[in-house]
Short mmCIF file of C-alpha atoms in Angstrom, two decimals:
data_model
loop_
_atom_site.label_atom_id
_atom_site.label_comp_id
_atom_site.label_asym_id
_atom_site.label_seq_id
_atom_site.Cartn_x
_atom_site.Cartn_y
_atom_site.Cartn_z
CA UNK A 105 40.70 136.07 -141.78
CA UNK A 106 39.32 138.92 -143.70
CA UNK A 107 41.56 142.06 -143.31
CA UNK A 108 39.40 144.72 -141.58
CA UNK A 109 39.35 148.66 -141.67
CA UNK A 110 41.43 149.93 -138.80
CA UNK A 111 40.36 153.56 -139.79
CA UNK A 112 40.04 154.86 -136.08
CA UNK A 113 35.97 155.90 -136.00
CA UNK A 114 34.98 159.24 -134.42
CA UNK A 115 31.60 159.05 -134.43
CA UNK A 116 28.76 156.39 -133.34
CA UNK A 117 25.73 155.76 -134.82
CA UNK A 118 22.54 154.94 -132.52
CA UNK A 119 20.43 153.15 -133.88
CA UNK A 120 17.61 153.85 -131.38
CA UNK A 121 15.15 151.69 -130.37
CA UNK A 122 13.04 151.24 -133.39
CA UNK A 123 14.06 151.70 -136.97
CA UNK A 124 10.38 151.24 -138.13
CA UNK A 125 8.97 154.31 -139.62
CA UNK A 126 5.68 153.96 -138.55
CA UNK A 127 6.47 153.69 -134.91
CA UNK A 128 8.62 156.36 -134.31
CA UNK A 129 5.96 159.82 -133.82
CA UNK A 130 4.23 157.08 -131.15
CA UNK A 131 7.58 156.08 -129.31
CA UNK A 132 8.69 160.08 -129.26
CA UNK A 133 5.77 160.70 -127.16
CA UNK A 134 5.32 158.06 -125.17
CA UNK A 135 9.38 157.95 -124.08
CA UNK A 136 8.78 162.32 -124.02
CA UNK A 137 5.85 161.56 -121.67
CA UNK A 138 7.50 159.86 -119.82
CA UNK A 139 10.95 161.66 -119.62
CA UNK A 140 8.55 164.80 -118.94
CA UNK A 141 7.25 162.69 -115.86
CA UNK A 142 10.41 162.08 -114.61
CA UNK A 143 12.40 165.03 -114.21
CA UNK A 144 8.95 166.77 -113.09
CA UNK A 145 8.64 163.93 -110.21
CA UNK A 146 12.01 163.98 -109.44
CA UNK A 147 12.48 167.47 -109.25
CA UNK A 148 9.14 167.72 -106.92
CA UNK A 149 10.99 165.03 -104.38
CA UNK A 150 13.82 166.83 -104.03
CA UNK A 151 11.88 170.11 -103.49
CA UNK A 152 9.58 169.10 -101.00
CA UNK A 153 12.49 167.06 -99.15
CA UNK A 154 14.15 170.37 -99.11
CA UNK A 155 12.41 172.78 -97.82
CA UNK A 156 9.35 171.25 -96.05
CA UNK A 157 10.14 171.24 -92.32
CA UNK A 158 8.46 167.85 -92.23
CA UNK A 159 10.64 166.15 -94.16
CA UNK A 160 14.57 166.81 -92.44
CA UNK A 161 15.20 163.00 -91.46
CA UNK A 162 17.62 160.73 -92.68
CA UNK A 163 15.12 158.81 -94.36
CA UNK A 164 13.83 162.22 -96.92
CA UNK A 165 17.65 162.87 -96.88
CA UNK A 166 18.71 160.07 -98.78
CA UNK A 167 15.39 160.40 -100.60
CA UNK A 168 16.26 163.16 -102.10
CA UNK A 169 19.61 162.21 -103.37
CA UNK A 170 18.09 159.09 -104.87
CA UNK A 171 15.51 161.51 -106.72
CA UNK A 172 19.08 163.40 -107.81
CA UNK A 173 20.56 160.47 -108.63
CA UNK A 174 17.32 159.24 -110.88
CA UNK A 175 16.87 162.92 -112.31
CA UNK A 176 21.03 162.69 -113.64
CA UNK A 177 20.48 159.21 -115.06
CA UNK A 178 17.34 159.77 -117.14
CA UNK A 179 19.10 163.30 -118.21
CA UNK A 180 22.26 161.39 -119.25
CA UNK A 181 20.18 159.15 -121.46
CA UNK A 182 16.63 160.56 -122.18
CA UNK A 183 17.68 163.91 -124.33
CA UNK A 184 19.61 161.63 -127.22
CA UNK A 185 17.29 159.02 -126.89
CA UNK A 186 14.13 161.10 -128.13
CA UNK A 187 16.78 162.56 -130.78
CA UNK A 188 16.77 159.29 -132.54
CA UNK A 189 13.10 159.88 -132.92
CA UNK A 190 13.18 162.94 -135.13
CA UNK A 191 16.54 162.62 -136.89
CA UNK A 192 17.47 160.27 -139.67
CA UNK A 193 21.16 159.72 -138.82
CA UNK A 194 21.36 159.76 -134.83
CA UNK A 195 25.24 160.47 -134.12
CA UNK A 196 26.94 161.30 -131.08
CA UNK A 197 31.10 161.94 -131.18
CA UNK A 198 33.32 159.71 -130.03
CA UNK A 199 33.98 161.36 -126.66
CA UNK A 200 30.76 162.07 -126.49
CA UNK A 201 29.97 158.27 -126.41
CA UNK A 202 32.46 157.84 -123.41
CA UNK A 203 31.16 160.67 -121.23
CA UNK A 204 27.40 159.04 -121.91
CA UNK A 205 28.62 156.43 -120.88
CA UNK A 206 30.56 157.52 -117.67
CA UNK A 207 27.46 159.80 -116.80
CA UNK A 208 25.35 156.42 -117.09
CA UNK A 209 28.00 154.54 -114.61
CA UNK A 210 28.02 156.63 -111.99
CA UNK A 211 24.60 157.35 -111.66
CA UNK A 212 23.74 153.61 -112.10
CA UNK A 213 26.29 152.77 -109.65
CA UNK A 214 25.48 155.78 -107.16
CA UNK A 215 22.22 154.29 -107.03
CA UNK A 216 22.78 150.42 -106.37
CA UNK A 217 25.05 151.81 -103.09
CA UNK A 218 22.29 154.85 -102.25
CA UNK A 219 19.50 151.67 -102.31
CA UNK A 220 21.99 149.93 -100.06
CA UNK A 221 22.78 152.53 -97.78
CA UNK A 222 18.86 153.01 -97.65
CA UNK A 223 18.11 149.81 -96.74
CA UNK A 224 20.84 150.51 -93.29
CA UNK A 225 18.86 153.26 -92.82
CA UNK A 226 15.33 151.02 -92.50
CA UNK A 227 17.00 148.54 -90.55
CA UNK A 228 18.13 150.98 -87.98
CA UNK A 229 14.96 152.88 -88.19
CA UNK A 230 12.99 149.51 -87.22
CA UNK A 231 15.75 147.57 -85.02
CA UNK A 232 16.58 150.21 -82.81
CA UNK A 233 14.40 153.17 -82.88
CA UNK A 234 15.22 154.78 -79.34
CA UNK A 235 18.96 154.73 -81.37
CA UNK A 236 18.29 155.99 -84.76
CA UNK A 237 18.53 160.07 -84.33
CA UNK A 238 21.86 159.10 -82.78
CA UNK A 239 22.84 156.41 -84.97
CA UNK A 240 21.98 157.82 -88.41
CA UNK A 241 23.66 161.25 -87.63
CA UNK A 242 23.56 164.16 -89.63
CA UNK A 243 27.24 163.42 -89.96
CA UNK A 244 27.12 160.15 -90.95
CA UNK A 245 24.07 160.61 -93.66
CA UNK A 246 26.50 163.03 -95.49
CA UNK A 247 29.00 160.74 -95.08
CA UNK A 248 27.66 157.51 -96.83
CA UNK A 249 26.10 159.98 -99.68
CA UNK A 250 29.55 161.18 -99.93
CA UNK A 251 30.82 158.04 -100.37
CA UNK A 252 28.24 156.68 -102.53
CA UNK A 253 28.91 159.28 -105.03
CA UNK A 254 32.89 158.99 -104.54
CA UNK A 255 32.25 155.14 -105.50
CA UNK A 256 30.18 155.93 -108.32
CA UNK A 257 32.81 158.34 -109.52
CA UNK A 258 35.90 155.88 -109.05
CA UNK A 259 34.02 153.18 -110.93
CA UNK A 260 33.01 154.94 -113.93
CA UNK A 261 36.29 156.66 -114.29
CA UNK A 262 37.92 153.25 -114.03
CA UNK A 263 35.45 151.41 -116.28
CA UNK A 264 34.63 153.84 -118.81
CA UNK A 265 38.16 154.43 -120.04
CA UNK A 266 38.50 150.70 -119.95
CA UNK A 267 36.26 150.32 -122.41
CA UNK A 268 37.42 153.28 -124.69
CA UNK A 269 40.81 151.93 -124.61
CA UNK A 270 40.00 149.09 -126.97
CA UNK A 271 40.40 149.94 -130.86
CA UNK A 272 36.99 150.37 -132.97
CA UNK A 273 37.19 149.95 -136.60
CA UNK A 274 35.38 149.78 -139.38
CA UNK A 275 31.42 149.04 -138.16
CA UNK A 276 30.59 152.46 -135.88
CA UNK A 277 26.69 151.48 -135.79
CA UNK A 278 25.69 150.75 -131.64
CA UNK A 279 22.84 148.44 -131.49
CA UNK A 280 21.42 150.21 -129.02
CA UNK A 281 19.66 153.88 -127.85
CA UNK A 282 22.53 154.67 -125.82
CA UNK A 283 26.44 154.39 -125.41
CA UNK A 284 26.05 150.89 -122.88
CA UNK A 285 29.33 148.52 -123.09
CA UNK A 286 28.06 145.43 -124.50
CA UNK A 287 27.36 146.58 -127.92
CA UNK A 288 30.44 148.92 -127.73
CA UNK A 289 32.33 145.51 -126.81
CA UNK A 290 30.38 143.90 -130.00
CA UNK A 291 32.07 146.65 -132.18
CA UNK A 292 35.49 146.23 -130.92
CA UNK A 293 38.12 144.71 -133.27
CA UNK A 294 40.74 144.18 -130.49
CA UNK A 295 41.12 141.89 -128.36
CA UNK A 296 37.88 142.52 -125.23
CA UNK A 297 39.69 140.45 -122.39
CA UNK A 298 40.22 143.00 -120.05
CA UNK A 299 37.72 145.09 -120.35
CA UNK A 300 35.18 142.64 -120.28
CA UNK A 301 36.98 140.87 -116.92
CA UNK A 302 37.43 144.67 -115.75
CA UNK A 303 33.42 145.16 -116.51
CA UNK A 304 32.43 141.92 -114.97
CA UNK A 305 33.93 142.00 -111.88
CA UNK A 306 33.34 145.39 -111.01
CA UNK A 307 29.34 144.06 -112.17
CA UNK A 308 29.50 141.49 -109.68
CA UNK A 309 31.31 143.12 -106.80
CA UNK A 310 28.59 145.95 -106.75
CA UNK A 311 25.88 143.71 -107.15
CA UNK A 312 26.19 140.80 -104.80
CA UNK A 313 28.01 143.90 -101.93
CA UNK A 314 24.93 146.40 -102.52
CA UNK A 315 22.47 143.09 -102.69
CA UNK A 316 23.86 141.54 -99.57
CA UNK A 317 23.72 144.50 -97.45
CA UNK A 318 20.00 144.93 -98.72
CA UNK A 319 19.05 141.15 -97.66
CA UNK A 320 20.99 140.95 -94.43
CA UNK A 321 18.96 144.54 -93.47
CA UNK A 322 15.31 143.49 -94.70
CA UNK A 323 16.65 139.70 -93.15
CA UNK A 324 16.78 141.42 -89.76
CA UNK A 325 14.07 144.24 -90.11
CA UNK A 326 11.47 140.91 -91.00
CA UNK A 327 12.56 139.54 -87.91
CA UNK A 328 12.45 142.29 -85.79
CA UNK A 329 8.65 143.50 -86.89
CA UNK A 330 7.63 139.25 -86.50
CA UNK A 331 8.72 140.32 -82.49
CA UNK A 332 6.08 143.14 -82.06
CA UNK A 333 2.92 141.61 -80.87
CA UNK A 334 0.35 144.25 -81.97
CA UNK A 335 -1.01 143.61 -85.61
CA UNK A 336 -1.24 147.39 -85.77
CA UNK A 337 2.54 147.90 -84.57
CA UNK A 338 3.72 145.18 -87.31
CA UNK A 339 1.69 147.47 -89.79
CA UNK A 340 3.38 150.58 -88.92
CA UNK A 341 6.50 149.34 -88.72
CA UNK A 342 6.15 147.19 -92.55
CA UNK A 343 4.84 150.88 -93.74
CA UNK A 344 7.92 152.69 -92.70
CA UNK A 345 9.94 150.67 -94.98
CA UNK A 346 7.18 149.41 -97.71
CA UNK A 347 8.13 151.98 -100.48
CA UNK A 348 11.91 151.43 -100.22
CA UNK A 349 11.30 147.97 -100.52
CA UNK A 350 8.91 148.52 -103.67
CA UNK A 351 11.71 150.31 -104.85
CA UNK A 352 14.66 147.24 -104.36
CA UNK A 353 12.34 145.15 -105.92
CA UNK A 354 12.03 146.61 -109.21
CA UNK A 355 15.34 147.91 -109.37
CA UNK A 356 17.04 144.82 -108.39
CA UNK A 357 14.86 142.73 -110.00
CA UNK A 358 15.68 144.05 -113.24
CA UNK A 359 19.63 144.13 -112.85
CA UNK A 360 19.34 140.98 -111.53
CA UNK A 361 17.32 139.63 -114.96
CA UNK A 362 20.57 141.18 -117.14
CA UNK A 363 23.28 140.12 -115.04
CA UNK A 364 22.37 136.23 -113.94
CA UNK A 365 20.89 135.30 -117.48
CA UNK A 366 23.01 132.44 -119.26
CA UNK A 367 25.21 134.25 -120.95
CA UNK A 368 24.15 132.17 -124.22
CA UNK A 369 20.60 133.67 -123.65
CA UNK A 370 21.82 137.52 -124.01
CA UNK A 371 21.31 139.41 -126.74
CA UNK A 372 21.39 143.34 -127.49
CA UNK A 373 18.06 143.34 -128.19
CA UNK A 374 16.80 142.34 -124.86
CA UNK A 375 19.57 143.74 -123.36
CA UNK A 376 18.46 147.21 -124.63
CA UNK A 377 14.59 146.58 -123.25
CA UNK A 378 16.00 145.74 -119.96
CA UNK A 379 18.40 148.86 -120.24
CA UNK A 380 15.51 150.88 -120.63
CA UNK A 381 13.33 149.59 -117.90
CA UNK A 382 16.38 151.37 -115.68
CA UNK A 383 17.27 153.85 -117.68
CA UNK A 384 14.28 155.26 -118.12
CA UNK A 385 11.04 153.59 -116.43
CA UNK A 386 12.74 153.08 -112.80
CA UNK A 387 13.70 156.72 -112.49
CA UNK A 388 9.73 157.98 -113.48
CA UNK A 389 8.52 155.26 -110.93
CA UNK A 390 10.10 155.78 -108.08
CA UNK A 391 8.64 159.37 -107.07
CA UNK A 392 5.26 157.67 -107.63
CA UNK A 393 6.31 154.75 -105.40
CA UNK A 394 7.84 157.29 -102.55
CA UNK A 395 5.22 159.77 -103.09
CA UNK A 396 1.75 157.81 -103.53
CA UNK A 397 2.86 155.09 -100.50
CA UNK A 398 4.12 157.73 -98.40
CA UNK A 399 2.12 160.12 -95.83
CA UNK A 400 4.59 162.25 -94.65
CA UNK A 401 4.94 162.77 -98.60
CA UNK A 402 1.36 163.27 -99.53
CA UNK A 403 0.96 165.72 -96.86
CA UNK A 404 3.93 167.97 -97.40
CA UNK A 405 2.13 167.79 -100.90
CA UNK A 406 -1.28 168.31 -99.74
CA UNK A 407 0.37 171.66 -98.15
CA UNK A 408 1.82 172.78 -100.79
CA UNK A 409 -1.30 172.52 -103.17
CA UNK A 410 -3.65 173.65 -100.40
CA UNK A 411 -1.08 177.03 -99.73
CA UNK A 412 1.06 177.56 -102.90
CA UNK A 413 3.04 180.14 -100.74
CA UNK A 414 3.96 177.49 -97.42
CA UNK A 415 7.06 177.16 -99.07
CA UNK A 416 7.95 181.02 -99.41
CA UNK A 417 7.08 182.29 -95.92
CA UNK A 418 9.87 185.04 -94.75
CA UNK A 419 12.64 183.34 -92.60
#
């Protein structure tokens, strides 16, 4: 076996997402664009869910901690990202690497539960409506956020010093556009047992948990809206819930496409595109998705552009 560096490295390299010259002014404003996009629909969700009088349900409540949740991930990743663009060594420290990637954790994770939670908060919505105000309780609404973001918290302070614990020598060049594990795995020269057992089962636990809570709730809400008899009923009821189920779709669909490949079909390469989509795409979607297939949405927004002051009236 050839004997190997074990100089402890204290800096990463990213290698972005490109290294072709000719594509990098292109992919620094397209990824700006859309970075721009995000924090500017994010930040409009979580003001409009904030202060409109319309929008104080449980439904705009978790909303708007999803838009928080998608305006910290895309901030945790999109700033270095477009810094690979217009530098031509992209570093980041060594701790810096583990907080990116802690950030990313929790946020990712806070998310999968939030989705979950917000699927409960459907089901109840359409399965019980004379129950809901009563049911889905001011109380209890800062309760599960609480928790989600507790969970988020505990996982990425368990898994993110996990993966820092392992020894990385020699090679300090991450495949990738961001501190993720599996090419900080790649670049380990210790033994990856634990980590990667530690980083697969907490995977699967939140997955298949946050994923079964999601079908058993859409299971039941199907169900229930098959009962009502009126085509326009069924239609009002499948509209209440439409956008958050837009919203599982793409986001599960895409964890689901990294986590249940065979593992002989991964590579960093498509690992990294798939990263992306979530990283960065999901988080500038879904204020479009909540916004554009949402009345009570488009008309706090129609106020607001109609009477630029609605917002600033004296209390």
């Amino acid at each position: 076996m050839a004997p190997r560096n074990f100089t402890q490295v204290t800096e990463f390299i990213l290698t972005g997402i490109s290294v072709t010259p000719q594509l990098q002014v292109p992919l620094f404003l397209i990824f700006l664009v859309i970075y721009v996009l995000t924090v500017a629909g994010n930040l409009g969700i979580i003001t409009l869910t904030s202060l409109d009088s319309g929008l104080q349900t449980p439904m705009y409540f978790f909303l708007r901690h999803l838009a928080i949740i998608n305006l910290g991930n895309s901030s945790v990743i999109g700033p270095k990202m477009l810094t690979a663009f217009v530098v031509k060594k992209n570093t980041i420290l060594y701790y810096e690497c583990a907080i990116q990637l802690g950030g990313f954790l929790f946020f990712v994770v806070s998310e999968v539960i939030l989705l979950s939670v917000m699927a409960y908060d459907r089901y109840v919505a359409i399965c019980n409506p004379l129950m809901y105000m009563v049911v889905i309780s001011p109380r209890l609404c800062r309760l599960l956020v609480a928790l989600t973001y507790l969970y988020g918290f505990s996982t990425a302070v368990v898994v993110s010093p996990c993966v820092f614990s392992m020894s990385y020598c020699s090679s300090n060049v991450i495949n990738d556009f961001y501190c993720d594990i599996a090419p900080l795995l790649a670049l380990s020269c210790s033994d990856i047992y634990v980590p990667e057992t530690v980083v697969f089962i907490s995977a699967t636990t939140n997955l298949f948990f946050s994923l079964g809570t999601v079908l058993v709730s859409y299971f039941n809400i199907v169900l229930s809206i098959l009962r009502i008899r009126s085509s326009e009923g069924r239609r009002k009821a499948f509209s209440t819930c439409a956008s958050h189920m837009m919203a599982v779709a793409v986001f599960y669909g895409t964890l689901l496409f990294i986590n249940l490949k065979p593992r002989r079909s991964h590579s960093l390469d498509t690992d990294s595109i798939s990263s992306l989509f979530y990283t960065m795409v999901i988080p500038m979607l879904n204020p479009m998705i909540y916004s554009l297939r949402n009345k009570d949405v488009k008309a706090a927004l129609n106020r607001v552009m109609t009477n630029p002051h609605y917002f600033f009236k004296p209390m």
